[in-house]
mmCIF file with all atom_site columns, C-alpha atoms in Angstrom:
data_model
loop_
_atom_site.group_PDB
_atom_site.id
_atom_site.type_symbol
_atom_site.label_atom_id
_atom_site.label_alt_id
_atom_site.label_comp_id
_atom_site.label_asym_id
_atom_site.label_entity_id
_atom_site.label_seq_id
_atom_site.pdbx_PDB_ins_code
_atom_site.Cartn_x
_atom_site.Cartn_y
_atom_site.Cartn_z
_atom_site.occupancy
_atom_site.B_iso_or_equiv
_atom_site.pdbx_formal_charge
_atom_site.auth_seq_id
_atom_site.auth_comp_id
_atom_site.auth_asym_id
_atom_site.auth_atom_id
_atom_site.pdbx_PDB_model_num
ATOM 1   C CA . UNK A 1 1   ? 69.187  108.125 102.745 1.00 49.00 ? 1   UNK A CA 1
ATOM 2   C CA . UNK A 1 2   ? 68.489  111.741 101.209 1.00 61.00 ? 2   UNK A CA 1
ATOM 3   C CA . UNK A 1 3   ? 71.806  111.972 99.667  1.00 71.00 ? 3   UNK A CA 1
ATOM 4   C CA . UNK A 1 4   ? 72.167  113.408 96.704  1.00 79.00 ? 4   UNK A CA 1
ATOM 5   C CA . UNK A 1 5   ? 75.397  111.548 95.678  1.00 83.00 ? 5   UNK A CA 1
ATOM 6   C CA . UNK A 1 6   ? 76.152  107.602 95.707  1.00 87.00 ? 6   UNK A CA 1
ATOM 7   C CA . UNK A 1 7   ? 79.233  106.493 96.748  1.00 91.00 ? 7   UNK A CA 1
ATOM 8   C CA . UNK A 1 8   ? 81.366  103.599 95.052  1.00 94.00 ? 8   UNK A CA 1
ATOM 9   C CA . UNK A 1 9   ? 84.696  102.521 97.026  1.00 96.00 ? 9   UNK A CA 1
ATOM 10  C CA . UNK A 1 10  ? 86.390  99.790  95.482  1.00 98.00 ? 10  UNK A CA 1
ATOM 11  C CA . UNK A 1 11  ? 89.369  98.435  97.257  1.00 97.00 ? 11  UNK A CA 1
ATOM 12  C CA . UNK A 1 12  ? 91.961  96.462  97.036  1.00 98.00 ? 12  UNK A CA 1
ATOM 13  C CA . UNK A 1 13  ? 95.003  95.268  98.918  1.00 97.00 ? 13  UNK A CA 1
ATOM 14  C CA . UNK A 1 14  ? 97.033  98.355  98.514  1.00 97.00 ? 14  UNK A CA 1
ATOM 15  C CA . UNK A 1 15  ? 95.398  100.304 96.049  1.00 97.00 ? 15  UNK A CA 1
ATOM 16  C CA . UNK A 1 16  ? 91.965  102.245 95.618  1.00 98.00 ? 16  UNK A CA 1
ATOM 17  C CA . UNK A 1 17  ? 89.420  104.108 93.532  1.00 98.00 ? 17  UNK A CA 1
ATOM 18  C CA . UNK A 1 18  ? 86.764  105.901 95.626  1.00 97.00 ? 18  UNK A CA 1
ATOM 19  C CA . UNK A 1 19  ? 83.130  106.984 93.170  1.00 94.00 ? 19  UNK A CA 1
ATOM 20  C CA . UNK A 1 20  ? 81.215  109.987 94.411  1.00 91.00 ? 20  UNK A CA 1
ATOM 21  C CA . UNK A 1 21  ? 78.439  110.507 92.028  1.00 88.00 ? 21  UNK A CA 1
ATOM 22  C CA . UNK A 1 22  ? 75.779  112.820 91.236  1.00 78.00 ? 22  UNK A CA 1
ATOM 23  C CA . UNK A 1 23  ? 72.274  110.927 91.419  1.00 74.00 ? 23  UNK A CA 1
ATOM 24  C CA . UNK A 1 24  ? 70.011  114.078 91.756  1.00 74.00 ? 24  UNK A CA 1
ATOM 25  C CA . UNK A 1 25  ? 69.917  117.637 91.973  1.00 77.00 ? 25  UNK A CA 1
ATOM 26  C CA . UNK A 1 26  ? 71.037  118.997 95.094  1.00 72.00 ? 26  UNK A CA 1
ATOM 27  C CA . UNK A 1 27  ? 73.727  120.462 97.158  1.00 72.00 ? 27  UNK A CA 1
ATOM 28  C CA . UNK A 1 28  ? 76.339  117.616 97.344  1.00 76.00 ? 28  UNK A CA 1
ATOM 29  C CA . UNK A 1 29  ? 79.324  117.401 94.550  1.00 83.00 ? 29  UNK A CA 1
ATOM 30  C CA . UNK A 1 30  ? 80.647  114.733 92.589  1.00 89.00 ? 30  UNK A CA 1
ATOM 31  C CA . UNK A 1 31  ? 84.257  113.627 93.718  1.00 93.00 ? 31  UNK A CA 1
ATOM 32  C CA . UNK A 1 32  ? 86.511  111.114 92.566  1.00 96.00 ? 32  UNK A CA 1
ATOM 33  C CA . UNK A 1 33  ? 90.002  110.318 93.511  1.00 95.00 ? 33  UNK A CA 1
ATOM 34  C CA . UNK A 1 34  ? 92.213  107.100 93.009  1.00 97.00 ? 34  UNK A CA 1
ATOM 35  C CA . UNK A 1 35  ? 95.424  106.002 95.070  1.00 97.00 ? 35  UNK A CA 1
ATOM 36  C CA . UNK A 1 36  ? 96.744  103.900 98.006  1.00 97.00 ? 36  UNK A CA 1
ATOM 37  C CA . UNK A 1 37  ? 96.019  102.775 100.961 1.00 95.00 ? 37  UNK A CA 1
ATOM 38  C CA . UNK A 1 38  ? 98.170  102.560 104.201 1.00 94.00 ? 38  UNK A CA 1
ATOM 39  C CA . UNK A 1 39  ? 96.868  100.401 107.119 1.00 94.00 ? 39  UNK A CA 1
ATOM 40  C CA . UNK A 1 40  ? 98.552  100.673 110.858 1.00 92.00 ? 40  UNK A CA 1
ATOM 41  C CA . UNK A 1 41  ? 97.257  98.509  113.479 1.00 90.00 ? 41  UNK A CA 1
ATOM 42  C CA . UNK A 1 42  ? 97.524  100.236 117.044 1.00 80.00 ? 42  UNK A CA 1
ATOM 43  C CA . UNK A 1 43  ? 98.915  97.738  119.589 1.00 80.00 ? 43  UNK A CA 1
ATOM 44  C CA . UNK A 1 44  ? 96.081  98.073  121.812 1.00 81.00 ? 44  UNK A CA 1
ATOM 45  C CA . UNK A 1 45  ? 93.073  95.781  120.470 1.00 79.00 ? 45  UNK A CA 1
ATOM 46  C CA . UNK A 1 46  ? 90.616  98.720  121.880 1.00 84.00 ? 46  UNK A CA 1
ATOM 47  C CA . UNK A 1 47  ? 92.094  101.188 119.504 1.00 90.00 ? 47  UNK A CA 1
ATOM 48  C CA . UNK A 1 48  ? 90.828  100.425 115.847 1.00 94.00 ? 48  UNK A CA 1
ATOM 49  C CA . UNK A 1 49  ? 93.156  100.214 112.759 1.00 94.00 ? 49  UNK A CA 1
ATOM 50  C CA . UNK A 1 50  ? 94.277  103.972 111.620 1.00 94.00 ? 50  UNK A CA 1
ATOM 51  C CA . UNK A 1 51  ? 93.726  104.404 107.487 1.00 95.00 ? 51  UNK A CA 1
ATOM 52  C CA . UNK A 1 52  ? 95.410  107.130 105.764 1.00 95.00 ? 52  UNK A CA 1
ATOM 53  C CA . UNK A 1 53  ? 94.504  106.932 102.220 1.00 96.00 ? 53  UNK A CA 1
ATOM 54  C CA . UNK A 1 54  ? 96.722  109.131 99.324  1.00 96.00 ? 54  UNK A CA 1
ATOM 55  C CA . UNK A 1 55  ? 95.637  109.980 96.627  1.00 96.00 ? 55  UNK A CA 1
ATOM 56  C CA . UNK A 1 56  ? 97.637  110.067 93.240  1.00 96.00 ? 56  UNK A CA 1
ATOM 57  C CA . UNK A 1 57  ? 94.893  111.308 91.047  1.00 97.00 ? 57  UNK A CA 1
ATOM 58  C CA . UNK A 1 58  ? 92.273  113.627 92.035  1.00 96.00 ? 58  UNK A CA 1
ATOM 59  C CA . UNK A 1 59  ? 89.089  114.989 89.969  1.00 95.00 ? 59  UNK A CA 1
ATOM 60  C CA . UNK A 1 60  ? 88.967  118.213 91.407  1.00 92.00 ? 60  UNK A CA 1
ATOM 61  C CA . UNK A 1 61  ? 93.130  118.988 91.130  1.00 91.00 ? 61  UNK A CA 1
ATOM 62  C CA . UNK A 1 62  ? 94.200  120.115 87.358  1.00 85.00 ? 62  UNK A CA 1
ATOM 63  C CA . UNK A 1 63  ? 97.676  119.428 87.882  1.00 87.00 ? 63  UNK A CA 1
ATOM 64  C CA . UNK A 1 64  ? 99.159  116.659 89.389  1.00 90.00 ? 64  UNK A CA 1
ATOM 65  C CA . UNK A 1 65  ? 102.106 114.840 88.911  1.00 94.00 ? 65  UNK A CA 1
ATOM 66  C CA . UNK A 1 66  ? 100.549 111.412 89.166  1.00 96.00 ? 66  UNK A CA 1
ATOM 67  C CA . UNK A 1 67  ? 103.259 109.229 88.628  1.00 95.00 ? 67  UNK A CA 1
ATOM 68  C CA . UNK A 1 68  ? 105.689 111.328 91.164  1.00 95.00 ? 68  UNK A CA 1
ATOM 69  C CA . UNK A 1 69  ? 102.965 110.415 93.395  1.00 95.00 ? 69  UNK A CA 1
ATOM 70  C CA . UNK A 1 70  ? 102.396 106.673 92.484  1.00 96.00 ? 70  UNK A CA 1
ATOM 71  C CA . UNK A 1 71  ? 106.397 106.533 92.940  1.00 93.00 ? 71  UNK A CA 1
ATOM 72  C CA . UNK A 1 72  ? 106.089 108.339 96.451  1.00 93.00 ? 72  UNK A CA 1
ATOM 73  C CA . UNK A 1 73  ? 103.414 105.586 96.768  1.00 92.00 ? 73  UNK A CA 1
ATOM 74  C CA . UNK A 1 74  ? 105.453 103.094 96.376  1.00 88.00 ? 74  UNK A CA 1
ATOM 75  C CA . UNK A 1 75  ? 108.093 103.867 98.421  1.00 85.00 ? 75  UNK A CA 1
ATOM 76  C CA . UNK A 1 76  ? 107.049 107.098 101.370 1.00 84.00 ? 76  UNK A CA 1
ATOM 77  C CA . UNK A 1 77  ? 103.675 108.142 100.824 1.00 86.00 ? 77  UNK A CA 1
ATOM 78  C CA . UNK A 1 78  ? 103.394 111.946 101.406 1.00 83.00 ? 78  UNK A CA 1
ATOM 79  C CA . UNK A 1 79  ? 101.390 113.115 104.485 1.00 85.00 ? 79  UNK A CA 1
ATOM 80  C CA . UNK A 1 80  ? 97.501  112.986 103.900 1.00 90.00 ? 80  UNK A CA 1
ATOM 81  C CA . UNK A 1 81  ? 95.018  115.020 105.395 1.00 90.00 ? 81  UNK A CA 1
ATOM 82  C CA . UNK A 1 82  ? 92.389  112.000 104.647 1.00 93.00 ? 82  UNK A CA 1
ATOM 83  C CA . UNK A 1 83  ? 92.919  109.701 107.716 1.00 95.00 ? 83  UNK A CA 1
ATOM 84  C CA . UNK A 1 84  ? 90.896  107.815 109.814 1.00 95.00 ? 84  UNK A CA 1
ATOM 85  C CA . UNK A 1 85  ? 90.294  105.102 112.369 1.00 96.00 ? 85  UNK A CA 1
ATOM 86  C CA . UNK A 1 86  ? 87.672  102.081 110.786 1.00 94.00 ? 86  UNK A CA 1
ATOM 87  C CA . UNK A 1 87  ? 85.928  100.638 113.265 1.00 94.00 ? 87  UNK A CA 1
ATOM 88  C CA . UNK A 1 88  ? 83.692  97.646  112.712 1.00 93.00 ? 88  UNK A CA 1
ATOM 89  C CA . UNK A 1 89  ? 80.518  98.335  114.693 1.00 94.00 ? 89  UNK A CA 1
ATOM 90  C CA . UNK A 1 90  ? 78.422  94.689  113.186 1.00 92.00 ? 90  UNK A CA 1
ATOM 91  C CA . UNK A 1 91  ? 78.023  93.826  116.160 1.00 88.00 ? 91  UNK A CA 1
ATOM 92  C CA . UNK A 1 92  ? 76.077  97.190  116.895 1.00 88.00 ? 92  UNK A CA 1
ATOM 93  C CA . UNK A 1 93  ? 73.977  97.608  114.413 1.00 84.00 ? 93  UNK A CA 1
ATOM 94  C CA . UNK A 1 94  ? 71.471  95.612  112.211 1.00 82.00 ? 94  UNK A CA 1
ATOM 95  C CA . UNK A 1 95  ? 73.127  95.558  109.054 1.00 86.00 ? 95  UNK A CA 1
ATOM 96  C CA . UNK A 1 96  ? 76.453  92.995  108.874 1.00 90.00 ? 96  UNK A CA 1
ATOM 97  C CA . UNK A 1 97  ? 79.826  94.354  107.719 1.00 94.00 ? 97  UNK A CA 1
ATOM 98  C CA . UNK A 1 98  ? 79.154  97.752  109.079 1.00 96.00 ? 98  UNK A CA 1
ATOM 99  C CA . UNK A 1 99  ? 82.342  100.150 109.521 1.00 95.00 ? 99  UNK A CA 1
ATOM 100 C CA . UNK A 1 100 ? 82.115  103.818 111.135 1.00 95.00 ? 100 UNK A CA 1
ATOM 101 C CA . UNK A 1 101 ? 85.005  106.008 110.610 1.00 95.00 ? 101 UNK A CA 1
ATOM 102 C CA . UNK A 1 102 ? 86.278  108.551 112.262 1.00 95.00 ? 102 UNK A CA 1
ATOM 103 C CA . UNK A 1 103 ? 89.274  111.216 112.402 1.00 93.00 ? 103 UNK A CA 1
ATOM 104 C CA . UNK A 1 104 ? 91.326  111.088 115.159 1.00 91.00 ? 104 UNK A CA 1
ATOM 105 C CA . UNK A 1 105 ? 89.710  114.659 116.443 1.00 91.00 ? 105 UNK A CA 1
ATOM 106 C CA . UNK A 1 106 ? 86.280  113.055 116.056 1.00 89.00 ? 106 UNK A CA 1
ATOM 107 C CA . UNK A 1 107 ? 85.176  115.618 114.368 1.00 91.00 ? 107 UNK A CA 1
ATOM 108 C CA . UNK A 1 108 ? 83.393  113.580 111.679 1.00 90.00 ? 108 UNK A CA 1
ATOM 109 C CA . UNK A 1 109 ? 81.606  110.354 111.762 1.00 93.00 ? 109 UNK A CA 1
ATOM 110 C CA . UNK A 1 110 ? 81.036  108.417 108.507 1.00 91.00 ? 110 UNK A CA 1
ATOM 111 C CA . UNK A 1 111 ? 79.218  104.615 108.017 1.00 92.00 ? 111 UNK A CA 1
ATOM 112 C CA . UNK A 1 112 ? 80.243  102.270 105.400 1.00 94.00 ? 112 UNK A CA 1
ATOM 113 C CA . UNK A 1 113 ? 78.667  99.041  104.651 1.00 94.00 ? 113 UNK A CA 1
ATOM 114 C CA . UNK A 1 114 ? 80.798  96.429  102.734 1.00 94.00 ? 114 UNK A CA 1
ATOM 115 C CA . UNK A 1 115 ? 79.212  94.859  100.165 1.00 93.00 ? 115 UNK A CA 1
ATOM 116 C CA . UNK A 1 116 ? 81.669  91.982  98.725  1.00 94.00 ? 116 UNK A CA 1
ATOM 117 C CA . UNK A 1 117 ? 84.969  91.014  100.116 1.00 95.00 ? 117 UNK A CA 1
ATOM 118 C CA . UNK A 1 118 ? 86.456  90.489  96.862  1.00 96.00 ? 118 UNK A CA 1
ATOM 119 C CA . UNK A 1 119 ? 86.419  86.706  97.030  1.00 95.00 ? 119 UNK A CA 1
ATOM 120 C CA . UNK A 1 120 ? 90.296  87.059  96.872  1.00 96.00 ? 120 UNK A CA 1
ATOM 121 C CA . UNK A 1 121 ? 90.462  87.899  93.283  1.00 97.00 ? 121 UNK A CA 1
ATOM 122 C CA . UNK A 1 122 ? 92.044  91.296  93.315  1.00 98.00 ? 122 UNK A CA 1
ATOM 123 C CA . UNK A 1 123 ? 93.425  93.554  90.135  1.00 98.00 ? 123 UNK A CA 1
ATOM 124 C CA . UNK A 1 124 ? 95.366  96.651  90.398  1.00 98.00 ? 124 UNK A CA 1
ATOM 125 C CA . UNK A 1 125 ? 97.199  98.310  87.409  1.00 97.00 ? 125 UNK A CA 1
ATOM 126 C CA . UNK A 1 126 ? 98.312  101.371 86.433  1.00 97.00 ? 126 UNK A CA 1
ATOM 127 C CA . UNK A 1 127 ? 99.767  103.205 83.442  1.00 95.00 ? 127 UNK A CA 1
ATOM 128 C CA . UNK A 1 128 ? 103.085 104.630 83.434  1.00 93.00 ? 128 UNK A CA 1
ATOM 129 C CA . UNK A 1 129 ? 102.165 108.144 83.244  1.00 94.00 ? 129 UNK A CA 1
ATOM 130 C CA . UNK A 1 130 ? 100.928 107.349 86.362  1.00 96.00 ? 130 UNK A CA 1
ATOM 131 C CA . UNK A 1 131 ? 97.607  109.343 85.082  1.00 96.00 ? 131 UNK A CA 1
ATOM 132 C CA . UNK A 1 132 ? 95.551  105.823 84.582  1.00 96.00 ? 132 UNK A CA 1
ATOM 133 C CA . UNK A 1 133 ? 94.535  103.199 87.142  1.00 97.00 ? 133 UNK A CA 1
ATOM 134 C CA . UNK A 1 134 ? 92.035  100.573 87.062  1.00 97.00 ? 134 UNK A CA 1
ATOM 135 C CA . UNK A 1 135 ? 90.885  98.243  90.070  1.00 98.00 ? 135 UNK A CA 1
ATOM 136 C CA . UNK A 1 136 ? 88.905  95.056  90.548  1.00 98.00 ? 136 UNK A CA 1
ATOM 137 C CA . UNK A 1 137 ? 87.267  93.318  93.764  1.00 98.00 ? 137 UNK A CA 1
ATOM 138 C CA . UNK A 1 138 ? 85.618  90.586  92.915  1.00 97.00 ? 138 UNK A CA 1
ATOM 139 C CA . UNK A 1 139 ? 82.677  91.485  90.672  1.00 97.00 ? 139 UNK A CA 1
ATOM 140 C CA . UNK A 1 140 ? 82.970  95.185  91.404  1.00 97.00 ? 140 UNK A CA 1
ATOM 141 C CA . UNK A 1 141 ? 85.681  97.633  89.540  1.00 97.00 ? 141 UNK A CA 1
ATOM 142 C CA . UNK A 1 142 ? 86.776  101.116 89.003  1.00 97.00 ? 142 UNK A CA 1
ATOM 143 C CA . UNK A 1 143 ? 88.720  103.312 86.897  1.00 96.00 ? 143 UNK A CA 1
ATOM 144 C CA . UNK A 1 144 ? 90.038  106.748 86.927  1.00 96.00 ? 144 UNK A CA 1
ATOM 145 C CA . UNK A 1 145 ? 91.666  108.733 84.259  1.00 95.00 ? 145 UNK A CA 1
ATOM 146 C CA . UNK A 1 146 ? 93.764  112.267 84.979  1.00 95.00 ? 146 UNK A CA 1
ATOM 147 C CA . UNK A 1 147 ? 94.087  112.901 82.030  1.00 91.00 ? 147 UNK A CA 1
ATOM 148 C CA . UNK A 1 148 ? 90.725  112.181 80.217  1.00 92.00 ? 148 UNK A CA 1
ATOM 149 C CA . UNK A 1 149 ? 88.817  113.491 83.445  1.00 92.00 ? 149 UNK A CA 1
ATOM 150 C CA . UNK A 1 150 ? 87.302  110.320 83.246  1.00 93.00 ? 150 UNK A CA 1
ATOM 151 C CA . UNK A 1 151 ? 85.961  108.637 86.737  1.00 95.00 ? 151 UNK A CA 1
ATOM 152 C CA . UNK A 1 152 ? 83.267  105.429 86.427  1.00 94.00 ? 152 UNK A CA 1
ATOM 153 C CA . UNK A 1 153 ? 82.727  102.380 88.254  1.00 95.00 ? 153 UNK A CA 1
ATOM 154 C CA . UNK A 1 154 ? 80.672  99.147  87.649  1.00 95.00 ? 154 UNK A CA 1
ATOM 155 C CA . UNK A 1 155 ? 80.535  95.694  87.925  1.00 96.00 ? 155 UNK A CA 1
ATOM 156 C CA . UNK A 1 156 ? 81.647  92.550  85.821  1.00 96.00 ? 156 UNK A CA 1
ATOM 157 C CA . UNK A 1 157 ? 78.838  89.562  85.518  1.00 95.00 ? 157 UNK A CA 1
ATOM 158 C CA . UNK A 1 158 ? 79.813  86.790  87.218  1.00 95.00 ? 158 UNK A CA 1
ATOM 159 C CA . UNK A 1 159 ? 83.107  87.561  87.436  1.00 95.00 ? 159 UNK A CA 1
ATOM 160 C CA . UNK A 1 160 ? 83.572  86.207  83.702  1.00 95.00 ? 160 UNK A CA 1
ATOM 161 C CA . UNK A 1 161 ? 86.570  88.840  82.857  1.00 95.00 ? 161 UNK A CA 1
ATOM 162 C CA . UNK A 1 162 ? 87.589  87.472  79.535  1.00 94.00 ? 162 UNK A CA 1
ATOM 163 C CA . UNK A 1 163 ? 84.295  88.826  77.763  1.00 93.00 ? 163 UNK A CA 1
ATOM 164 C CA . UNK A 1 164 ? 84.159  92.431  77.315  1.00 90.00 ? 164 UNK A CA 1
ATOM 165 C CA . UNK A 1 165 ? 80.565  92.902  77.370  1.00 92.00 ? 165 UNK A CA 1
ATOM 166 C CA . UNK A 1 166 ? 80.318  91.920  81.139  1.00 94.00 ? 166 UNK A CA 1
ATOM 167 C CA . UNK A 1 167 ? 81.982  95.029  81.964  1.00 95.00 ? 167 UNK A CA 1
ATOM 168 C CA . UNK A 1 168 ? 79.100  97.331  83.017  1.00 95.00 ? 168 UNK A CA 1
ATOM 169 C CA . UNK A 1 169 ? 79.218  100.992 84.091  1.00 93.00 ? 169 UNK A CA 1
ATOM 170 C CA . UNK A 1 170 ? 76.792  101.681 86.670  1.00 91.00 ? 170 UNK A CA 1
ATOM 171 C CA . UNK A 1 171 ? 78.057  105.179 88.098  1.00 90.00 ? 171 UNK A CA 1
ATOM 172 C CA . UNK A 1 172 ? 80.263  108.176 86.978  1.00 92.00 ? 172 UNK A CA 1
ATOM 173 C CA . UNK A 1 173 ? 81.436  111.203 88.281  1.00 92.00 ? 173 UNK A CA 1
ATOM 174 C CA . UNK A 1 174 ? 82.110  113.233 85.532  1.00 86.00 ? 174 UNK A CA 1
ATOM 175 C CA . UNK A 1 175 ? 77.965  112.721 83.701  1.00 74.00 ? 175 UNK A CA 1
ATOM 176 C CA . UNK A 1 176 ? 74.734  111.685 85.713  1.00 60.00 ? 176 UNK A CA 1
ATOM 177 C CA . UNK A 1 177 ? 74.564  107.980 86.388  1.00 53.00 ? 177 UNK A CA 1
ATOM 178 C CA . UNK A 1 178 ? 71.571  107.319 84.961  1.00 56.00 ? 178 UNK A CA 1
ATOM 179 C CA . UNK A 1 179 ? 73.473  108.416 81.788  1.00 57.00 ? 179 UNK A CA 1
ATOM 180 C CA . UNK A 1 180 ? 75.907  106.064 82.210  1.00 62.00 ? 180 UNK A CA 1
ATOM 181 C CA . UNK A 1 181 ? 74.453  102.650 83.388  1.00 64.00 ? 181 UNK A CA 1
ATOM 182 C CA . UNK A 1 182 ? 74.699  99.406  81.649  1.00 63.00 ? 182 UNK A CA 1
ATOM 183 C CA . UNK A 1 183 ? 77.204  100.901 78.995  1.00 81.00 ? 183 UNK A CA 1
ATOM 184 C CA . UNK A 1 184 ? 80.277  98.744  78.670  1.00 86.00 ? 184 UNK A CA 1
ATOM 185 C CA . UNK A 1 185 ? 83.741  99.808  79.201  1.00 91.00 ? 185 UNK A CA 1
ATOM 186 C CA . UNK A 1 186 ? 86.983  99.466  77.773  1.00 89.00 ? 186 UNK A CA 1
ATOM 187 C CA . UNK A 1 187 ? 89.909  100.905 78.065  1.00 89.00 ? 187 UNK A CA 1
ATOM 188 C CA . UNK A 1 188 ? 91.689  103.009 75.525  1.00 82.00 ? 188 UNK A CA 1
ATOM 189 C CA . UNK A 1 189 ? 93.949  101.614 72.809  1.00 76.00 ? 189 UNK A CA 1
ATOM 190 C CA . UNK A 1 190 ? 96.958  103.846 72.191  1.00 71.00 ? 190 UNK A CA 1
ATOM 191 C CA . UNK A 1 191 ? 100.241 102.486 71.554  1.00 70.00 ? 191 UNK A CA 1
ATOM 192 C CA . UNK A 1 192 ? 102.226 104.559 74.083  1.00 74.00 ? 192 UNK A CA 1
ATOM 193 C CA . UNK A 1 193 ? 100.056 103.050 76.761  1.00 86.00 ? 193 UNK A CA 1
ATOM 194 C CA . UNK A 1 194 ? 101.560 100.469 78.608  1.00 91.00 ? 194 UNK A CA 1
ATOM 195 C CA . UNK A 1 195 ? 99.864  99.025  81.318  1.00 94.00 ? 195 UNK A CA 1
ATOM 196 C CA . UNK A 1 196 ? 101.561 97.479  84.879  1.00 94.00 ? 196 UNK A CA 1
ATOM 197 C CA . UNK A 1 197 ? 100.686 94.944  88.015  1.00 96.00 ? 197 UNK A CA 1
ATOM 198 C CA . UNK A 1 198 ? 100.289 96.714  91.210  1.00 97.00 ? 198 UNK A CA 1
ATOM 199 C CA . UNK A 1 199 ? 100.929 95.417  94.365  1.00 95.00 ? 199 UNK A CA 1
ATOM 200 C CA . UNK A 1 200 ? 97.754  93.354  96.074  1.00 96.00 ? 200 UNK A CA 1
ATOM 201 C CA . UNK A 1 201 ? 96.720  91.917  92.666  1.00 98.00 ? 201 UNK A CA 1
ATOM 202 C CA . UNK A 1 202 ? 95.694  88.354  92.588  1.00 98.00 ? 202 UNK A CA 1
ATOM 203 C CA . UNK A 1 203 ? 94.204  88.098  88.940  1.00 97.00 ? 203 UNK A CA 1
ATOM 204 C CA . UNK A 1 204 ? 97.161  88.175  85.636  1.00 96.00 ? 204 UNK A CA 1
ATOM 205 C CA . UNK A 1 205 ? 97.832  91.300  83.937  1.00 95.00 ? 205 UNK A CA 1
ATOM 206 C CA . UNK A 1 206 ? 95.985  90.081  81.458  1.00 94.00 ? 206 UNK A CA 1
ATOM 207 C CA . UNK A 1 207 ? 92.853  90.233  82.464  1.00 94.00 ? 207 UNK A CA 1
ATOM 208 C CA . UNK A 1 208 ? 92.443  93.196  81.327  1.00 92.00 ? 208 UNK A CA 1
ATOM 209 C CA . UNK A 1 209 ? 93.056  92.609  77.896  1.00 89.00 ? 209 UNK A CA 1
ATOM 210 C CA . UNK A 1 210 ? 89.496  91.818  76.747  1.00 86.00 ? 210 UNK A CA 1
ATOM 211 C CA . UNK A 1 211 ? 89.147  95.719  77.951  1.00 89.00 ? 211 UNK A CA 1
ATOM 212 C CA . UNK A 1 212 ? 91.578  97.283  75.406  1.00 81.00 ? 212 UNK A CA 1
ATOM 213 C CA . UNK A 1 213 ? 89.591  98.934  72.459  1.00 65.00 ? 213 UNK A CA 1
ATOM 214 C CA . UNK A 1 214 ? 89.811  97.652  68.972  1.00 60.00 ? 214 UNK A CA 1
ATOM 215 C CA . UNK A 1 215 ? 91.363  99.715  66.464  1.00 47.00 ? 215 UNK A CA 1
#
C-alpha cells in the first residue's frame, strides 16, 4: 500500500507486457519490459506451476536485439533469471484471484491480484523489427516500444475495439501517470511498419487497425 510505483501486467496466452510506473516521489523505479511467457506444470499437484518469463524488450537495456530474441522466443527461449512458482493462495486470503510468487530459493515473496481473465478475447502482435509489441486482455492492454522508449498501458471501453477513442492510457513508465491518463493511443503510421499475429491471440489482426495514426 505505500508503494511508490503501480504495477500493470497484462497477459496473454504466450505473450506479455509488464507496467511499473512512477505514481509519487520516492525510492522505487519505473520498469517496463515486454516478452513471453513459458508455463511448466510440476507433476506433483502440491508443487505449483514454475513461470519463467523472457523478456525481448527491456526499458532499462539500450541495446537489444529484439527480434533475435522474439525468434529465440519462438523457438528456445534463452535462460531467464526472472522465474518463479505462482501459487494461488484464494483460498487463504480475503481477496479472490490472489497469486503469491515465489523463486525457487524463496528468497522473495510477491502478491498479485488478477483483475480480469480476459474473457477469452486475447491480442498479441508484434512488429518485425521485433522492437514493437502490443497486447490485449479483455478490456485491459499494453504496449512497449524499444525503439521509441515508449512503455504505457490502459484500457479499451467496453471492449468496443473498432473506435479509436476507447483506447485510454492510464499509466506509463517513461512520464508520471497522472500525465498520461485518459489520453488516447494509437499506434504509429510508418510505411516500413508491418505488423504480425502472435501466438495466443483470439481477436483478428485487424483489430488494431482503428489504432494506426492518420497521416
Amino acid at each position: 500500500p505505500d508503494s511508490t510505483v503501480q504495477v500493470t501486467y497484462i497477459q496473454t496466452p504466450w505473450a506479455f507486457v509488464d507496467i511499473r510506473s512512477k505514481v509519487r516521489d520516492g525510492n522505487e523505479k519505473s520498469m517496463a519490459f515486454a516478452g513471453v511467457t513459458v508455463v511448466k506444470n510440476e507433476e506433483s499437484s502440491s508443487i505449483p506451476p514454475l513461470v519463467k518469463w523472457h523478456a525481448c524488450l527491456d526499458m532499462d537495456e539500450m541495446f537489444v536485439d529484439c527480434q533475435e530474441r522474439w525468434i529465440e522466443a519462438e523457438d528456445q527461449p534463452r535462460p531467464t533469471p526472472d522465474v518463479g512458482y505462482f501459487q494461488d493462495v484464494s483460498n487463504e486470503v480475503s481477496t479472490p484471484h490472489t497469486y503469491h510468487e515465489y523463486d525457487p530459493d524463496r528468497m522473495y515473496l510477491e502478491e498479485w491480484v488478477r483483475i480480469d481473465d480476459g474473457g477469452e478475447k486475447f491480442l498479441a502482435v508484434r512488429d518485425e523489427s521485433g522492437q514493437r509489441v502490443l497486447v490485449v486482455a479483455g478490456k485491459y492492454w499494453a504496449y512497449a516500444s524499444q525503439s521509441e522508449n515508449v512503455f504505457v498501458s490502459g484500457i479499451v471501453k467496453d471492449c468496443q475495439y473498432e473506435n479509436k477513442k476507447n483506447w485510454l492510457i492510464e499509466s506509463s513508465a517513461t512520464e508520471r501517470s497522472n500525465e498520461t491518463k485518459s489520453v488516447f493511443f494509437e499506434l504509429p503510421n510508418q510505411a516500413e511498419i508491418s505488423w504480425k499475429l502472435l501466438k495466443g491471440s483470439t481477436l483478428p489482426l485487424d483489430t488494431i487497425h482503428s489504432l494506426i495514426q492518420e497521416r
